[in-house]
mmCIF file of C-alpha atoms in Angstrom:
data_model
loop_
_atom_site.group_PDB
_atom_site.id
_atom_site.type_symbol
_atom_site.label_atom_id
_atom_site.label_comp_id
_atom_site.label_asym_id
_atom_site.label_seq_id
_atom_site.Cartn_x
_atom_site.Cartn_y
_atom_site.Cartn_z
ATOM 1 C CA MET Q 1 -31.583 3.848 -4.033
ATOM 2 C CA THR Q 2 -33.550 6.911 -5.068
ATOM 3 C CA SER Q 3 -30.763 10.205 -6.264
ATOM 4 C CA SER Q 4 -31.393 11.630 -2.906
ATOM 5 C CA HIS Q 5 -30.317 8.882 -0.814
ATOM 6 C CA SER Q 6 -26.785 8.435 -2.815
ATOM 7 C CA ALA Q 7 -26.422 12.405 -2.729
ATOM 8 C CA ARG Q 8 -26.169 12.864 0.055
ATOM 9 C CA LEU Q 9 -23.934 8.623 0.462
ATOM 10 C CA ALA Q 10 -20.746 10.770 -1.804
ATOM 11 C CA PRO Q 11 -20.783 12.953 0.590
ATOM 12 C CA ASN Q 12 -19.531 10.729 3.916
ATOM 13 C CA ILE Q 13 -17.301 8.679 2.026
ATOM 14 C CA LYS Q 14 -15.833 11.729 0.739
ATOM 15 C CA MET Q 15 -15.050 12.636 3.902
ATOM 16 C CA LYS Q 16 -14.468 9.909 5.740
ATOM 17 C CA LEU Q 17 -11.920 10.046 2.747
ATOM 18 C CA GLN Q 18 -10.823 12.303 3.399
ATOM 19 C CA ARG Q 19 -10.362 11.858 7.567
ATOM 20 C CA LYS Q 20 -8.071 8.844 6.517
ATOM 21 C CA TYR Q 21 -5.543 11.385 4.921
ATOM 22 C CA ASP Q 22 -2.593 11.390 6.924
ATOM 23 C CA GLU Q 23 -0.525 14.281 7.520
ATOM 24 C CA THR Q 24 2.943 13.013 8.675
ATOM 25 C CA ARG Q 25 2.946 9.860 6.412
ATOM 26 C CA ALA Q 26 2.842 12.835 3.359
ATOM 27 C CA GLU Q 27 5.468 14.771 4.018
ATOM 28 C CA GLU Q 28 7.753 11.560 4.360
ATOM 29 C CA ALA Q 29 6.360 10.532 1.161
ATOM 30 C CA LEU Q 30 7.096 13.447 -0.453
ATOM 31 C CA ALA Q 31 10.929 14.239 1.264
ATOM 32 C CA TRP Q 32 11.112 9.816 -0.359
ATOM 33 C CA ILE Q 33 10.321 11.667 -3.583
ATOM 34 C CA ASN Q 34 13.379 14.314 -2.452
ATOM 35 C CA ASP Q 35 15.183 12.384 -1.341
ATOM 36 C CA VAL Q 36 15.503 10.115 -4.580
ATOM 37 C CA LEU Q 37 14.793 13.655 -7.237
ATOM 38 C CA GLY Q 38 17.052 15.810 -5.662
ATOM 39 C CA PRO Q 39 15.848 18.908 -2.499
ATOM 40 C CA GLY Q 40 13.567 20.786 -3.940
ATOM 41 C CA SER Q 41 12.170 18.624 -6.614
ATOM 42 C CA VAL Q 42 8.722 19.364 -4.713
ATOM 43 C CA ASN Q 43 7.737 20.896 -1.394
ATOM 44 C CA THR Q 44 7.458 18.021 1.757
ATOM 45 C CA SER Q 45 4.502 19.752 3.668
ATOM 46 C CA GLY Q 46 2.358 17.047 3.714
ATOM 47 C CA LYS Q 47 -0.639 19.544 3.058
ATOM 48 C CA ALA Q 48 -3.396 18.418 1.303
ATOM 49 C CA GLU Q 49 -3.486 21.421 -1.077
ATOM 50 C CA ASP Q 50 0.574 21.051 -0.805
ATOM 51 C CA PHE Q 51 0.632 17.669 -2.035
ATOM 52 C CA TYR Q 52 -1.994 17.520 -4.548
ATOM 53 C CA GLU Q 53 -0.089 19.961 -5.948
ATOM 54 C CA ALA Q 54 3.083 18.830 -6.388
ATOM 55 C CA LEU Q 55 1.954 16.437 -7.596
ATOM 56 C CA LYS Q 56 -1.520 16.956 -9.415
ATOM 57 C CA ASP Q 57 0.105 16.381 -13.175
ATOM 58 C CA GLY Q 58 1.818 13.296 -12.719
ATOM 59 C CA VAL Q 59 5.125 15.435 -14.398
ATOM 60 C CA VAL Q 60 6.850 14.220 -10.329
ATOM 61 C CA LEU Q 61 4.956 10.298 -9.986
ATOM 62 C CA CYS Q 62 6.790 9.330 -13.592
ATOM 63 C CA ASN Q 63 10.599 11.335 -13.533
ATOM 64 C CA LEU Q 64 10.322 9.552 -10.344
ATOM 65 C CA ALA Q 65 9.416 6.134 -11.346
ATOM 66 C CA ASN Q 66 12.443 6.680 -14.225
ATOM 67 C CA ALA Q 67 14.034 7.764 -11.227
ATOM 68 C CA LEU Q 68 14.200 4.348 -9.824
ATOM 69 C CA GLN Q 69 14.195 2.607 -13.100
ATOM 70 C CA PRO Q 70 14.639 3.780 -16.166
ATOM 71 C CA GLY Q 71 12.777 4.256 -18.491
ATOM 72 C CA SER Q 72 9.884 3.041 -16.772
ATOM 73 C CA VAL Q 73 7.740 6.195 -18.825
ATOM 74 C CA LYS Q 74 8.433 5.849 -22.208
ATOM 75 C CA LYS Q 75 7.434 10.177 -22.416
ATOM 76 C CA VAL Q 76 6.380 12.359 -19.847
ATOM 77 C CA GLU Q 77 3.399 15.009 -20.957
ATOM 78 C CA THR Q 78 4.479 17.707 -19.301
ATOM 79 C CA SER Q 79 0.873 19.636 -20.595
ATOM 80 C CA LYS Q 80 -1.353 20.720 -17.653
ATOM 81 C CA MET Q 81 -4.049 19.367 -19.792
ATOM 82 C CA ALA Q 82 -6.133 17.705 -18.249
ATOM 83 C CA PHE Q 83 -6.219 14.184 -19.890
ATOM 84 C CA LYS Q 84 -2.264 14.610 -20.723
ATOM 85 C CA CYS Q 85 -1.878 14.727 -17.326
ATOM 86 C CA MET Q 86 -4.307 11.457 -15.975
ATOM 87 C CA GLU Q 87 -2.423 9.883 -18.861
ATOM 88 C CA ASN Q 88 1.100 10.826 -16.516
ATOM 89 C CA ILE Q 89 -0.487 9.506 -13.796
ATOM 90 C CA ASN Q 90 -2.243 6.093 -15.963
ATOM 91 C CA ASN Q 91 1.620 5.923 -16.794
ATOM 92 C CA PHE Q 92 2.832 6.151 -13.368
ATOM 93 C CA THR Q 93 0.976 3.696 -11.761
ATOM 94 C CA ARG Q 94 1.521 0.990 -14.674
ATOM 95 C CA ALA Q 95 5.012 1.666 -14.448
ATOM 96 C CA ALA Q 96 4.681 1.201 -10.413
ATOM 97 C CA THR Q 97 3.790 -1.917 -10.584
ATOM 98 C CA ALA Q 98 6.162 -3.288 -13.089
ATOM 99 C CA MET Q 99 8.244 -2.732 -10.263
ATOM 100 C CA GLY Q 100 6.351 -4.611 -7.907
ATOM 101 C CA VAL Q 101 3.564 -2.382 -6.537
ATOM 102 C CA PRO Q 102 0.524 -4.978 -5.819
ATOM 103 C CA THR Q 103 -2.563 -4.060 -6.387
ATOM 104 C CA PRO Q 104 -4.300 -3.540 -3.720
ATOM 105 C CA GLU Q 105 -2.411 -0.945 -3.299
ATOM 106 C CA LEU Q 106 -2.377 1.311 -6.582
ATOM 107 C CA PHE Q 107 -4.952 5.124 -6.685
ATOM 108 C CA GLN Q 108 -6.773 4.990 -10.005
ATOM 109 C CA SER Q 109 -5.706 8.402 -11.825
ATOM 110 C CA VAL Q 110 -9.364 10.121 -10.442
ATOM 111 C CA ASP Q 111 -7.582 10.089 -6.562
ATOM 112 C CA LEU Q 112 -5.421 11.894 -7.778
ATOM 113 C CA TRP Q 113 -6.708 14.974 -10.057
ATOM 114 C CA GLU Q 114 -9.820 14.684 -8.712
ATOM 115 C CA ARG Q 115 -8.443 14.713 -4.873
ATOM 116 C CA GLN Q 116 -11.402 11.790 -4.565
ATOM 117 C CA ASN Q 117 -8.463 10.006 -1.837
ATOM 118 C CA LEU Q 118 -5.024 11.114 -1.111
ATOM 119 C CA ASN Q 119 -4.552 8.399 1.076
ATOM 120 C CA ALA Q 120 -4.808 5.884 -1.793
ATOM 121 C CA VAL Q 121 -1.812 7.941 -3.844
ATOM 122 C CA VAL Q 122 0.232 8.302 0.084
ATOM 123 C CA ILE Q 123 -0.580 4.474 0.711
ATOM 124 C CA CYS Q 124 1.276 3.969 -3.622
ATOM 125 C CA LEU Q 125 4.223 6.013 -2.941
ATOM 126 C CA GLU Q 126 4.677 3.645 0.258
ATOM 127 C CA SER Q 127 4.463 0.610 -1.248
ATOM 128 C CA LEU Q 128 7.644 2.198 -3.800
ATOM 129 C CA GLY Q 129 9.615 3.451 -0.911
ATOM 130 C CA ARG Q 130 9.577 -0.073 0.197
ATOM 131 C CA LYS Q 131 10.641 -1.219 -2.765
ATOM 132 C CA ALA Q 132 14.145 1.648 -3.976
ATOM 133 C CA SER Q 133 16.368 -0.052 -1.873
ATOM 134 C CA LYS Q 134 15.890 -2.955 -4.982
ATOM 135 C CA PHE Q 135 16.851 -0.298 -7.889
ATOM 136 C CA GLY Q 136 19.851 0.579 -6.448
ATOM 137 C CA LYS Q 137 17.417 4.379 -4.654
ATOM 138 C CA PRO Q 138 16.984 5.091 -0.929
ATOM 139 C CA GLY Q 139 13.841 4.009 0.361
ATOM 140 C CA ILE Q 140 11.505 4.603 3.669
ATOM 141 C CA GLY Q 141 9.553 2.815 6.024
ATOM 142 C CA PRO Q 142 10.912 -0.526 6.796
ATOM 143 C CA LYS Q 143 12.720 -2.428 4.122
ATOM 144 C CA GLU Q 144 11.099 -6.032 1.998
ATOM 145 C CA ALA Q 145 11.864 -9.398 3.479
ATOM 146 C CA ASP Q 146 14.144 -11.103 0.499
ATOM 147 C CA LYS Q 147 12.885 -14.752 0.198
ATOM 148 C CA ASN Q 148 14.323 -17.530 2.086
ATOM 149 C CA VAL Q 149 13.953 -20.523 0.806
ATOM 150 C CA ARG Q 150 14.908 -23.952 2.312
ATOM 151 C CA ASN Q 151 16.275 -27.452 0.462
ATOM 152 C CA PHE Q 152 15.920 -29.533 2.621
ATOM 153 C CA THR Q 153 17.573 -33.509 1.563
ATOM 154 C CA ASP Q 154 14.864 -36.743 1.864
ATOM 155 C CA GLU Q 155 16.365 -37.560 5.085
ATOM 156 C CA GLN Q 156 16.028 -34.043 6.490
ATOM 157 C CA LEU Q 157 12.815 -34.291 5.397
ATOM 158 C CA ARG Q 158 12.229 -38.175 7.218
ATOM 159 C CA ALA Q 159 14.080 -38.383 10.058
ATOM 160 C CA SER Q 160 10.603 -37.269 11.540
ATOM 161 C CA ASP Q 161 8.817 -40.026 10.525
ATOM 162 C CA GLY Q 162 8.927 -41.445 13.608
ATOM 163 C CA MET Q 163 8.314 -38.819 16.208
ATOM 164 C CA ILE Q 164 5.537 -39.134 18.057
ATOM 165 C CA SER Q 165 3.984 -35.595 18.292
ATOM 166 C CA LEU Q 166 2.439 -34.331 21.222
ATOM 167 C CA GLN Q 167 -0.254 -32.180 19.159
ATOM 168 C CA TYR Q 168 -1.148 -36.592 18.471
ATOM 169 C CA GLY Q 169 -3.850 -37.655 20.890
ATOM 170 C CA SER Q 170 -1.463 -37.397 23.423
ATOM 171 C CA ASN Q 171 -2.630 -34.400 26.257
ATOM 172 C CA LYS Q 172 0.063 -36.631 29.049
ATOM 173 C CA GLY Q 173 -2.533 -37.711 31.101
ATOM 174 C CA ALA Q 174 -5.217 -34.069 31.253
ATOM 175 C CA ASN Q 175 -9.442 -35.380 31.945
ATOM 176 C CA GLN Q 176 -11.619 -33.316 32.471
ATOM 177 C CA HIS Q 177 -12.155 -33.907 36.271
ATOM 178 C CA GLY Q 178 -13.895 -31.351 37.913
ATOM 179 C CA ILE Q 179 -14.742 -28.799 35.448
ATOM 180 C CA ASN Q 180 -18.649 -27.987 35.665
ATOM 181 C CA MET Q 181 -20.436 -26.700 32.404
ATOM 182 C CA GLY Q 182 -22.953 -24.101 32.994
ATOM 183 C CA ASN Q 183 -25.249 -24.235 36.210
ATOM 184 C CA THR Q 184 -25.761 -27.662 38.177
ATOM 185 C CA ARG Q 185 -28.603 -30.191 38.917
ATOM 186 C CA HIS Q 186 -29.680 -29.272 42.277
ATOM 187 C CA MET Q 187 -32.690 -31.893 43.439
#
């Protein structure tokens, strides 16, 4: 791949990622952050610029993680230096992982810090929001299902051994009479 081709490809990918960003979902995520941290903690405008400004230094994210599970982020950096902000963002994603957010729903620090994929940040917040009820906090989105383990006795498991299911080859007299596959042969 030539360098001019890859240079053209990057803006195309960036545009595609930006089109996935949904202001309504971002608004819901920011409103949820306010529910957990208290009113006025963040601007709840879902516009990409406002979403980015509210979260870019990682301080709100770290405070959110600590509100859900106290002590999950040991030190929140208040410095606006890039590497300190990135450290906050990384600490938040580590805490989110520990709280049960699956790896595919996490984001990379550059997705937020460099505005590469704000939609990934929204997805991560939604995922964390679904887990919030486990920590006694309000959540967003559908409540996650609890495990429903069933324990059957050996007698219950053996009860079906004598049954012949229709899946074992019986088709109740159906046959292929009258079925034509494709065109018939004319002589």
